[in-house]
Coordinates of N, CA and C in Angstrom, one line a residue:
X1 N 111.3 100.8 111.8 CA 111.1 99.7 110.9 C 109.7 99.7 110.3
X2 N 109.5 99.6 108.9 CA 108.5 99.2 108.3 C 107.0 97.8 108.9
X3 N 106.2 98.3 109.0 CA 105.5 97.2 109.4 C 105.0 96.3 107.7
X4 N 105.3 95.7 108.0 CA 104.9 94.2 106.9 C 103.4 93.6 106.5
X5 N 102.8 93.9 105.3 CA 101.2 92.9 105.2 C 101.4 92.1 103.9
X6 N 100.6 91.1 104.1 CA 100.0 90.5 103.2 C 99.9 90.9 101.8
X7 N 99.9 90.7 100.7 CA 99.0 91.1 99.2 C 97.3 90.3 99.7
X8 N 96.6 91.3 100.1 CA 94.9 90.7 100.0 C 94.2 91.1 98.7
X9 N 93.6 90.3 98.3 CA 92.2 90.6 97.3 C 91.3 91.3 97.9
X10 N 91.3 92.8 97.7 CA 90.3 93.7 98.2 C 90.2 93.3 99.7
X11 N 91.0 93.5 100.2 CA 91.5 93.0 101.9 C 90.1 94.0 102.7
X12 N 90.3 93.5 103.8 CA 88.8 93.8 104.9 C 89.4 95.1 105.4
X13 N 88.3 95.8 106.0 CA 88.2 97.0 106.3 C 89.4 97.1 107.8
X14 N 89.4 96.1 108.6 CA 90.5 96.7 109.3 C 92.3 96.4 108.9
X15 N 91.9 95.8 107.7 CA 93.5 95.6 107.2 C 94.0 96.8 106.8
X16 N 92.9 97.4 106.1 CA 93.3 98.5 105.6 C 93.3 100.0 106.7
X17 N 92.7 99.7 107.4 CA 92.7 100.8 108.8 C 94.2 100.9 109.6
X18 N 95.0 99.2 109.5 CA 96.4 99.4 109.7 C 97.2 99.7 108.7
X19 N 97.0 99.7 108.0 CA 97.5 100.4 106.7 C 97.6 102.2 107.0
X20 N 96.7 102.3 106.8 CA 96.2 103.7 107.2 C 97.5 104.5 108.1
X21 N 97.4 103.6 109.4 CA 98.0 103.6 110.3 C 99.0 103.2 110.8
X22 N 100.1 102.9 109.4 CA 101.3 102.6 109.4 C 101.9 103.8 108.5
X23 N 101.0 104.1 107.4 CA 101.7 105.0 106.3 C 102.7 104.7 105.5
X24 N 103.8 104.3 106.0 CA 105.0 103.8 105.5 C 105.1 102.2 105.2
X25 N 104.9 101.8 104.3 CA 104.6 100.2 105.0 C 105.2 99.1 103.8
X26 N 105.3 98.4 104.0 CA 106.0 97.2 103.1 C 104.9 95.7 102.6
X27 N 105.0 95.7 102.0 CA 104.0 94.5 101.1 C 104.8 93.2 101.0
X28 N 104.3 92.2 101.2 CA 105.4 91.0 101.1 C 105.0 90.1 100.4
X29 N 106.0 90.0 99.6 CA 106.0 89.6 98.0 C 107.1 88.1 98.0
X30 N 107.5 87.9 99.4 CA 108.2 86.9 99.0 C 108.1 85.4 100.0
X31 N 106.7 85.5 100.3 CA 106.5 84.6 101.1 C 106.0 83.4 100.5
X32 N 105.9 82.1 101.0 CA 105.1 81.5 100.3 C 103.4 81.3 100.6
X33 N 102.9 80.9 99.7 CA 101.1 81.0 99.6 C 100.3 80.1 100.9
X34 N 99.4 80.9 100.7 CA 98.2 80.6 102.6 C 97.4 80.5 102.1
X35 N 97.0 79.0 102.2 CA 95.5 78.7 101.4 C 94.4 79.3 102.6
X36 N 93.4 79.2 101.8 CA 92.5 79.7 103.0 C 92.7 81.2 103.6
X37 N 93.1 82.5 103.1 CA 93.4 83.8 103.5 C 92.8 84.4 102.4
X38 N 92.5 85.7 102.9 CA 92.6 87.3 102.1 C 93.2 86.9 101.5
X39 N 94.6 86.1 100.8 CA 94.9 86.2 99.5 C 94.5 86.2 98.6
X40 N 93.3 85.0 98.6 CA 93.1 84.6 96.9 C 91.3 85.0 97.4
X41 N 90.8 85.4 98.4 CA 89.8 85.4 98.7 C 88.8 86.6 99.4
X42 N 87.9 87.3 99.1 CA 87.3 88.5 100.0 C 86.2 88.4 100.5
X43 N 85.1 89.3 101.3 CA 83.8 88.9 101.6 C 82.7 89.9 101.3
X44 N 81.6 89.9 100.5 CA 81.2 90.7 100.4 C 79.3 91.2 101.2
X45 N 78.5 91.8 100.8 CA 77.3 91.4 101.3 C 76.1 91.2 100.7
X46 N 75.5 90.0 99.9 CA 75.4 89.9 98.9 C 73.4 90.2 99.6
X47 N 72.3 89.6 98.4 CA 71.2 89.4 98.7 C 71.0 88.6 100.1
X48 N 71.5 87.3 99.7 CA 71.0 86.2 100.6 C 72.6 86.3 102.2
X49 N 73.2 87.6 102.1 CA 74.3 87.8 103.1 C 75.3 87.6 102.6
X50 N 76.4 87.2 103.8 CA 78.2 87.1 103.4 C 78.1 86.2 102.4
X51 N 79.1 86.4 101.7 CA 79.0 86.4 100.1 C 80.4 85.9 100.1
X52 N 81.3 84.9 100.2 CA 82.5 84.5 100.1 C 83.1 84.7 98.3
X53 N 84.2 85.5 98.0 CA 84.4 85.4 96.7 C 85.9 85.3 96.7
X54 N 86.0 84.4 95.6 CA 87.0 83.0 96.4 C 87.8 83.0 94.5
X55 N 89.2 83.4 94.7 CA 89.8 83.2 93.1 C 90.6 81.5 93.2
X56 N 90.1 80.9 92.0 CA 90.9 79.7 91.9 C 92.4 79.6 91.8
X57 N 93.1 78.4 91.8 CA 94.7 79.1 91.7 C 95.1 77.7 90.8
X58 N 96.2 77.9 90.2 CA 96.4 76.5 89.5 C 97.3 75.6 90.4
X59 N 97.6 74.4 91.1 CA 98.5 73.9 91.3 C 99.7 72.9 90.8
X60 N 100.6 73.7 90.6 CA 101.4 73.1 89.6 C 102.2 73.3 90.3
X61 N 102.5 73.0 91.5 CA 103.8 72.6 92.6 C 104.3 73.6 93.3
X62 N 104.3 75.2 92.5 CA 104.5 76.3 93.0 C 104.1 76.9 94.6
X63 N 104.7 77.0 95.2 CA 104.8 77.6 96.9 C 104.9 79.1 96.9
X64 N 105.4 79.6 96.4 CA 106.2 81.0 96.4 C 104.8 82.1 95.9
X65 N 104.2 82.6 96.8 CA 103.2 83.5 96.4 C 103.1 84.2 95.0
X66 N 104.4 84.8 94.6 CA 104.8 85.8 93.1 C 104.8 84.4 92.3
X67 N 104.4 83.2 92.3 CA 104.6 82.0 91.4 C 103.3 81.9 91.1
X68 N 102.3 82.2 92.1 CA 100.8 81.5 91.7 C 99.8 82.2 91.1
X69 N 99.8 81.4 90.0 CA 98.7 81.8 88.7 C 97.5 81.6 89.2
X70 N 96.8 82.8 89.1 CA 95.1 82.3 89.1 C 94.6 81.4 88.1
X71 N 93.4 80.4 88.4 CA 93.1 79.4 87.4 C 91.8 80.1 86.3
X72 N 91.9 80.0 84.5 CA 90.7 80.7 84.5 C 90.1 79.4 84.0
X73 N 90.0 78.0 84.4 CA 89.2 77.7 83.6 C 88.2 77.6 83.9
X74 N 88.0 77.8 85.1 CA 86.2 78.9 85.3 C 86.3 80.3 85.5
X75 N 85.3 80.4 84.9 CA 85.4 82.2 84.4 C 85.1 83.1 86.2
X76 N 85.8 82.9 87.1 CA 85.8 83.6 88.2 C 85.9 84.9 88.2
X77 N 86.0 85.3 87.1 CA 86.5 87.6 87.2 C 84.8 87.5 86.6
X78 N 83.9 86.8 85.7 CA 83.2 87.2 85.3 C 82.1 86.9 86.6
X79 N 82.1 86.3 87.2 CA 81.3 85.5 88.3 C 81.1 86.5 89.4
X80 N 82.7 87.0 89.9 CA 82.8 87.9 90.7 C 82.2 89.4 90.3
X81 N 82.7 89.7 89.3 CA 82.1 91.2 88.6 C 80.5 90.9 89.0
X82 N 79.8 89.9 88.4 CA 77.8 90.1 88.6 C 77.4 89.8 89.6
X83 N 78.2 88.8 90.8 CA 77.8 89.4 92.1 C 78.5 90.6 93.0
X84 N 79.3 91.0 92.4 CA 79.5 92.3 93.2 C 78.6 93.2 92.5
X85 N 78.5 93.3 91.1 CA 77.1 94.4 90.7 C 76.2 93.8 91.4
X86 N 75.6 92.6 91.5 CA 74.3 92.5 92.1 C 74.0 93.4 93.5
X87 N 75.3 92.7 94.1 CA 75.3 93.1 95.4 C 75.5 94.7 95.7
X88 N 75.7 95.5 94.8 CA 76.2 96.7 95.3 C 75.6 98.1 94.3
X89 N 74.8 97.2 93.1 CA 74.6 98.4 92.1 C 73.2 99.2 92.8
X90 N 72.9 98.9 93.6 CA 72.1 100.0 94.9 C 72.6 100.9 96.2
X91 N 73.8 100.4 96.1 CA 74.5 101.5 96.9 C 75.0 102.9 96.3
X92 N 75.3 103.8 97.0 CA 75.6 105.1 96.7 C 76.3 105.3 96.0
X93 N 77.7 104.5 96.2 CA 78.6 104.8 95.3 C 79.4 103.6 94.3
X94 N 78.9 102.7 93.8 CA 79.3 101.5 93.4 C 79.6 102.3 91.7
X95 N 77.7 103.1 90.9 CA 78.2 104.0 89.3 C 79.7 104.5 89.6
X96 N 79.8 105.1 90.4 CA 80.2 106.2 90.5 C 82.5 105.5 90.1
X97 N 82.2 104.1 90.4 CA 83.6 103.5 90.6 C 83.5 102.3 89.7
X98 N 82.4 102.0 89.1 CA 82.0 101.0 88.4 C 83.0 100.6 87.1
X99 N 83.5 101.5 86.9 CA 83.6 101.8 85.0 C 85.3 101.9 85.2
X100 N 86.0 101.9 86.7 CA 87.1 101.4 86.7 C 87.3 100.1 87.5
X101 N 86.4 99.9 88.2 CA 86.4 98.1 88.7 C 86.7 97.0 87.9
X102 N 86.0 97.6 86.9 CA 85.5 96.7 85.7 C 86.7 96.1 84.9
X103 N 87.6 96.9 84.7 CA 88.7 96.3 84.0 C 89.8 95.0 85.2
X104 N 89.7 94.8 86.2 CA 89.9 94.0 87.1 C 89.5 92.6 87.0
X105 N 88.3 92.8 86.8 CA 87.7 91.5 85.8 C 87.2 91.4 84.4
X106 N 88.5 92.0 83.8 CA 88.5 91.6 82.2 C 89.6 91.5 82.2
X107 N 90.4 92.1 82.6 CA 92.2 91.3 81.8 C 92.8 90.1 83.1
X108 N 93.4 89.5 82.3 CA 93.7 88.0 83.2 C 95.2 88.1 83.1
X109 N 95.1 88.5 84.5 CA 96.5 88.7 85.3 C 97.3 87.1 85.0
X110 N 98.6 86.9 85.2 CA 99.4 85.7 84.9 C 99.2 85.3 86.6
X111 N 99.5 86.3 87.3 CA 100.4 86.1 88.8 C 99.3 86.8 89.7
X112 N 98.1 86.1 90.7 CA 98.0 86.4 91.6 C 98.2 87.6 92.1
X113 N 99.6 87.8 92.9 CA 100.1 88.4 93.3 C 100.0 89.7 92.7
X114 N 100.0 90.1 91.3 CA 99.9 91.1 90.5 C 98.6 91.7 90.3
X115 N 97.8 91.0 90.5 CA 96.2 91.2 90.4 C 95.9 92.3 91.8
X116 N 96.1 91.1 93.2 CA 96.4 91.7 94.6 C 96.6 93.2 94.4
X117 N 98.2 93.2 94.0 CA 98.9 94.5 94.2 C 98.1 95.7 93.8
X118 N 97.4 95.7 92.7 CA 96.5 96.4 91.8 C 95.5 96.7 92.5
X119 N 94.7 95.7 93.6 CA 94.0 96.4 94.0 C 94.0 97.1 95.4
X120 N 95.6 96.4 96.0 CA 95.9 97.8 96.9 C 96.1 98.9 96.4
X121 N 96.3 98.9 95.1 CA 96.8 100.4 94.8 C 95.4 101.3 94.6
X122 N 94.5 100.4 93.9 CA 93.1 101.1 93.9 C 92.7 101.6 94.7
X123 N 92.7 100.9 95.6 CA 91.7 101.4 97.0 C 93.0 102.9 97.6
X124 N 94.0 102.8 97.7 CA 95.2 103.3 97.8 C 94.3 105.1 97.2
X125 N 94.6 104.7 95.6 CA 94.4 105.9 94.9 C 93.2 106.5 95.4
X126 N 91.9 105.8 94.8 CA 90.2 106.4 94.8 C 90.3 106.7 96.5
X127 N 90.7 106.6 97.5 CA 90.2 107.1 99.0 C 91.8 107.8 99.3
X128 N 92.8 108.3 98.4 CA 93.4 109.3 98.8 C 94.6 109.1 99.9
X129 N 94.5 107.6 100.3 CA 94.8 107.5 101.6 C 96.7 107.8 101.8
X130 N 97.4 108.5 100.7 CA 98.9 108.7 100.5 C 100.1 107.2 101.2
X131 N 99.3 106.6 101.1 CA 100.0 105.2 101.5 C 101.6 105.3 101.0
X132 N 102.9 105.5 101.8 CA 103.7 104.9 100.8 C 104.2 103.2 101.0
X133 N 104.1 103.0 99.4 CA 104.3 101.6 99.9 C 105.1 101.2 98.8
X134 N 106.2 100.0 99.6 CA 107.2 99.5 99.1 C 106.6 98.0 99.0
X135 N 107.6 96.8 98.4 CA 107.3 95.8 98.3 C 108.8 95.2 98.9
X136 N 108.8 94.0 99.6 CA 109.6 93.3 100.2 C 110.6 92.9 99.3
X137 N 112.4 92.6 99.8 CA 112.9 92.5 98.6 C 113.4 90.8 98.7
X138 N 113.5 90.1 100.3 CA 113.2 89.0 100.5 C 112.2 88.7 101.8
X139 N 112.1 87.3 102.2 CA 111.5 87.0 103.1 C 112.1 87.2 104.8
X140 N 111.6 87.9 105.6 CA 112.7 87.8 107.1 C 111.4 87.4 108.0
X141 N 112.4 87.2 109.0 CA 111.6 87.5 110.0 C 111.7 88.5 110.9
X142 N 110.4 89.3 111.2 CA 110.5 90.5 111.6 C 109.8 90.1 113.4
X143 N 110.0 91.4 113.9 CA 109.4 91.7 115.6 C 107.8 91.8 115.1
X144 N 107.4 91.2 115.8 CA 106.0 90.9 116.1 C 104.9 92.3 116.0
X145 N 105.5 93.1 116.2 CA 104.8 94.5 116.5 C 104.6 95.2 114.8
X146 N 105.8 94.9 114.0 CA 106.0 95.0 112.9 C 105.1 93.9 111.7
X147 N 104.8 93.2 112.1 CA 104.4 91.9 111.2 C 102.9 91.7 111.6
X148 N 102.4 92.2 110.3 CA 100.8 92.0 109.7 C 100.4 91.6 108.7
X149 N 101.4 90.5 108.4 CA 101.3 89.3 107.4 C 100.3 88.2 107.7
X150 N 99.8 88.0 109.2 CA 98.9 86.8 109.3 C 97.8 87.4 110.0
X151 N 98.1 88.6 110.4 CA 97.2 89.3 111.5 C 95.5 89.1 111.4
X152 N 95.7 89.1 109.6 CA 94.0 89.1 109.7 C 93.5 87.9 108.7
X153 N 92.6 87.3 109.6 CA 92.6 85.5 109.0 C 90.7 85.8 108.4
X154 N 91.0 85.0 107.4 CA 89.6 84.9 106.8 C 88.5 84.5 107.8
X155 N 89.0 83.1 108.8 CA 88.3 82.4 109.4 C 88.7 83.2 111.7
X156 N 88.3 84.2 111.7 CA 88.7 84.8 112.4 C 87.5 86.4 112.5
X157 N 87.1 86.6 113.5 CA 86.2 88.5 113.5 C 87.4 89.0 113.6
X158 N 86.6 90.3 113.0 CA 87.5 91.7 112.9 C 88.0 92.1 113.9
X159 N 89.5 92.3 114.1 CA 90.3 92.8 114.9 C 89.7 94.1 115.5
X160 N 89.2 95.1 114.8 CA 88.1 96.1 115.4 C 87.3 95.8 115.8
X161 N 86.3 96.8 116.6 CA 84.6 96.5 116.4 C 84.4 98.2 115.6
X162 N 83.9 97.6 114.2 CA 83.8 98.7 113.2 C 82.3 99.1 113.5
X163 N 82.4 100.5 113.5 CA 81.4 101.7 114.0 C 80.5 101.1 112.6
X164 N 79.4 101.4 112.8 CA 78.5 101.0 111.8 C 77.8 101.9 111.0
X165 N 77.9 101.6 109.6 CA 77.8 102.5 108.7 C 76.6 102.0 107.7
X166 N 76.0 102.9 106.8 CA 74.7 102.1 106.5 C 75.1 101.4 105.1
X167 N 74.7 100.0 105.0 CA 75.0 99.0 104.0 C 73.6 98.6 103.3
X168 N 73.9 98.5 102.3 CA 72.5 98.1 101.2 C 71.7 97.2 102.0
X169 N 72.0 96.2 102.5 CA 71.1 95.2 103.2 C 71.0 94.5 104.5
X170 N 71.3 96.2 105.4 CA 71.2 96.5 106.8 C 69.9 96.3 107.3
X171 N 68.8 96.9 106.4 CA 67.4 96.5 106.8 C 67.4 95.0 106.9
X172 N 67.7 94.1 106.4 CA 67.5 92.7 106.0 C 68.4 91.5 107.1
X173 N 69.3 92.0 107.2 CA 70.5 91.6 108.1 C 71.0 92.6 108.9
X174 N 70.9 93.7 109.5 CA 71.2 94.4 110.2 C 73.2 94.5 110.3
X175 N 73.6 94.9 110.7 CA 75.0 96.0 110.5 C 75.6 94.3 110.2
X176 N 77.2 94.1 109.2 CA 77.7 93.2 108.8 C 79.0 93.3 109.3
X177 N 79.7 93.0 110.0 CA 81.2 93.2 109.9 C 81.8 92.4 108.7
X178 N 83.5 92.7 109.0 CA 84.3 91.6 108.6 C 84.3 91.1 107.0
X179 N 83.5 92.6 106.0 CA 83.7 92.9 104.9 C 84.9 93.2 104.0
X180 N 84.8 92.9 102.7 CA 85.8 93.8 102.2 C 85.8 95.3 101.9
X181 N 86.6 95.8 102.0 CA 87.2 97.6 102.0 C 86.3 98.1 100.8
X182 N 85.7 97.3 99.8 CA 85.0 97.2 98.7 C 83.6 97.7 99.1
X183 N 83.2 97.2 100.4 CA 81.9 97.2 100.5 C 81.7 98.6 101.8
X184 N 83.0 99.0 102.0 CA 82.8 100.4 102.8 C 82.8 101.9 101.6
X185 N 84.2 101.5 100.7 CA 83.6 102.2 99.4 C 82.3 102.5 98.6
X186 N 81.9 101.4 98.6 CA 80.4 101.5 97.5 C 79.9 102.6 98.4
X187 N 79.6 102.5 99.6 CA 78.9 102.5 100.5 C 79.2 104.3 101.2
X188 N 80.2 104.2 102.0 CA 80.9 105.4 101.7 C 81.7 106.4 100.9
X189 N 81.9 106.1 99.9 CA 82.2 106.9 99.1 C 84.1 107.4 99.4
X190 N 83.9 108.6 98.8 CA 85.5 109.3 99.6 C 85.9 109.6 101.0
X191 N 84.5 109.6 101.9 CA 84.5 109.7 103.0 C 84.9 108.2 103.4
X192 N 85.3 107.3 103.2 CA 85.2 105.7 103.6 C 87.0 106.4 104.3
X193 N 87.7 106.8 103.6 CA 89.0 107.3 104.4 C 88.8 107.8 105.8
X194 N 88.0 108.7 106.0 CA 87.8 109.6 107.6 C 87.2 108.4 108.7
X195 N 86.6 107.6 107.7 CA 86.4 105.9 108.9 C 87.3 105.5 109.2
X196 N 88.1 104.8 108.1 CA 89.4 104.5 108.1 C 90.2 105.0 109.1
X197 N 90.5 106.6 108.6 CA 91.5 107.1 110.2 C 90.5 107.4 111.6
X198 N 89.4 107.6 111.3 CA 88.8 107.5 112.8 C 88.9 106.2 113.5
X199 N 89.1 105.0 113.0 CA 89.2 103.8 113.3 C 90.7 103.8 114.4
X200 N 91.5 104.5 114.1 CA 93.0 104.0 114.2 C 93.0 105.0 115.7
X201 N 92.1 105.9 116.0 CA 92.1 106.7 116.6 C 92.8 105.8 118.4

C-alpha cells in the first residue's frame, strides 16, 4: 500500500526524507483543511531567526482542502518572495534557483492546494529525487504505518535529529532545525538529495 502525505507549502526537511523513503507515494487531495499546519504555512531562517511564512486563506465556509483559496488581499507571494531573498540571497545556491522560484510568487493560484502541489513537484524535479507520485482519489482511512498526513505538525520538533549542515546564519544562531526543504536547497544545492537519503538510512 501506498503511504499517504499532506500537500505542504515547501514542507520541512523530514517530510521530505519520508518522501524520499517511500518513493511510491500518494498525496491527499481530499481531506478537509488543518489550520495551523505545513499547509498554508513554512519556516525559514531569516536575519533576526525562524521566520514563520504563513499564506492567508479566504473563509467562505469551504472545509475541503481542493476548495481553499489563498487570500490576496495582502500581497503575501510578494512579502514572502523579499524575505526569502533576504534570507537566502547569501547562500550558495539560492542565484542559482532564483529565476525559477520566482514565478511562485507572481501568478495567483485559485486553490491552495494547486500552489502546494507545484511545489512538491519542484523540489521533486531540481533534487532529482524520481518521486512517483499520485494524488488521492477520495478520502479513507488508512493503517497507521501508511498515513503521513498529520505526522509532521508545525507546532511540534523534527521527527529526525537532522545532521547539521552549514546555514547562512549558523555563526549567529548556531545549527536550526525544523526548516523548510527550501532552506537545505539554497544551502545544499543538488547534493541536498544524498542528505535526504542519508537521513532514511
Amino acid at each position: 500500500m501506498k503511504n499517504t502525505f499532506a500537500a505542504f507549502y515547501f514542507g520541512p526537511i523530514d517530510y521530505y526524507a519520508e518522501m524520499v523513503k517511500s518513493q511510491n507515494l500518494n498525496i491527499e487531495v481530499c481531506e478537509n483543511f488543518q489550520k495551523q499546519t505545513y499547509r498554508n504555512r513554512c519556516n525559514i531562517l531569516a536575519a533576526n531567526g525562524k521566520l514563520m511564512l504563513n499564506i492567508p486563506t479566504l473563509h467562505n465556509g469551504n472545509k475541503a482542502f481542493a476548495d481553499l483559496q489563498p487570500s490576496y488581499e495582502h500581497d503575501w507571494q510578494k512579502e514572502h518572495f523579499r524575505s526569502i531573498k533576504s534570507a537566502y540571497h547569501g547562500s550558495p545556491y539560492f542565484e542559482y534557483y532564483e529565476h525559477e522560484l520566482a514565478p511562485f510568487y507572481e501568478k495567483k493560484e485559485k486553490y491552495l492546494l494547486d500552489f502546494n502541489l507545484k511545489t512538491i513537484n519542484f523540489i521533486n524535479q531540481k533534487l532529482r529525487l524520481d518521486l512517483a507520485i499520485s494524488t488521492t482519489e477520495t478520502y479513507e482511512i488508512i493503517d497507521p504505518e501508511n498515513d503521513f498526513r498529520n505526522q509532521f505538525s508545525a507546532k511540534k520538533p523534527a521527527q529526525y535529529t537532522l545532521p547539521e549542515y552549514i546555514q547562512v546564519f549558523d555563526n549567529k544562531f548556531g545549527f536550526t532545525s525544523d526548516l523548510s526543504i527550501i532552506d537545505l536547497l539554497f544551502s545544499e544545492g543538488p547534493s541536498a538529495a544524498i542528505y535526504l537519503k542519508n537521513l532514511i538510512k
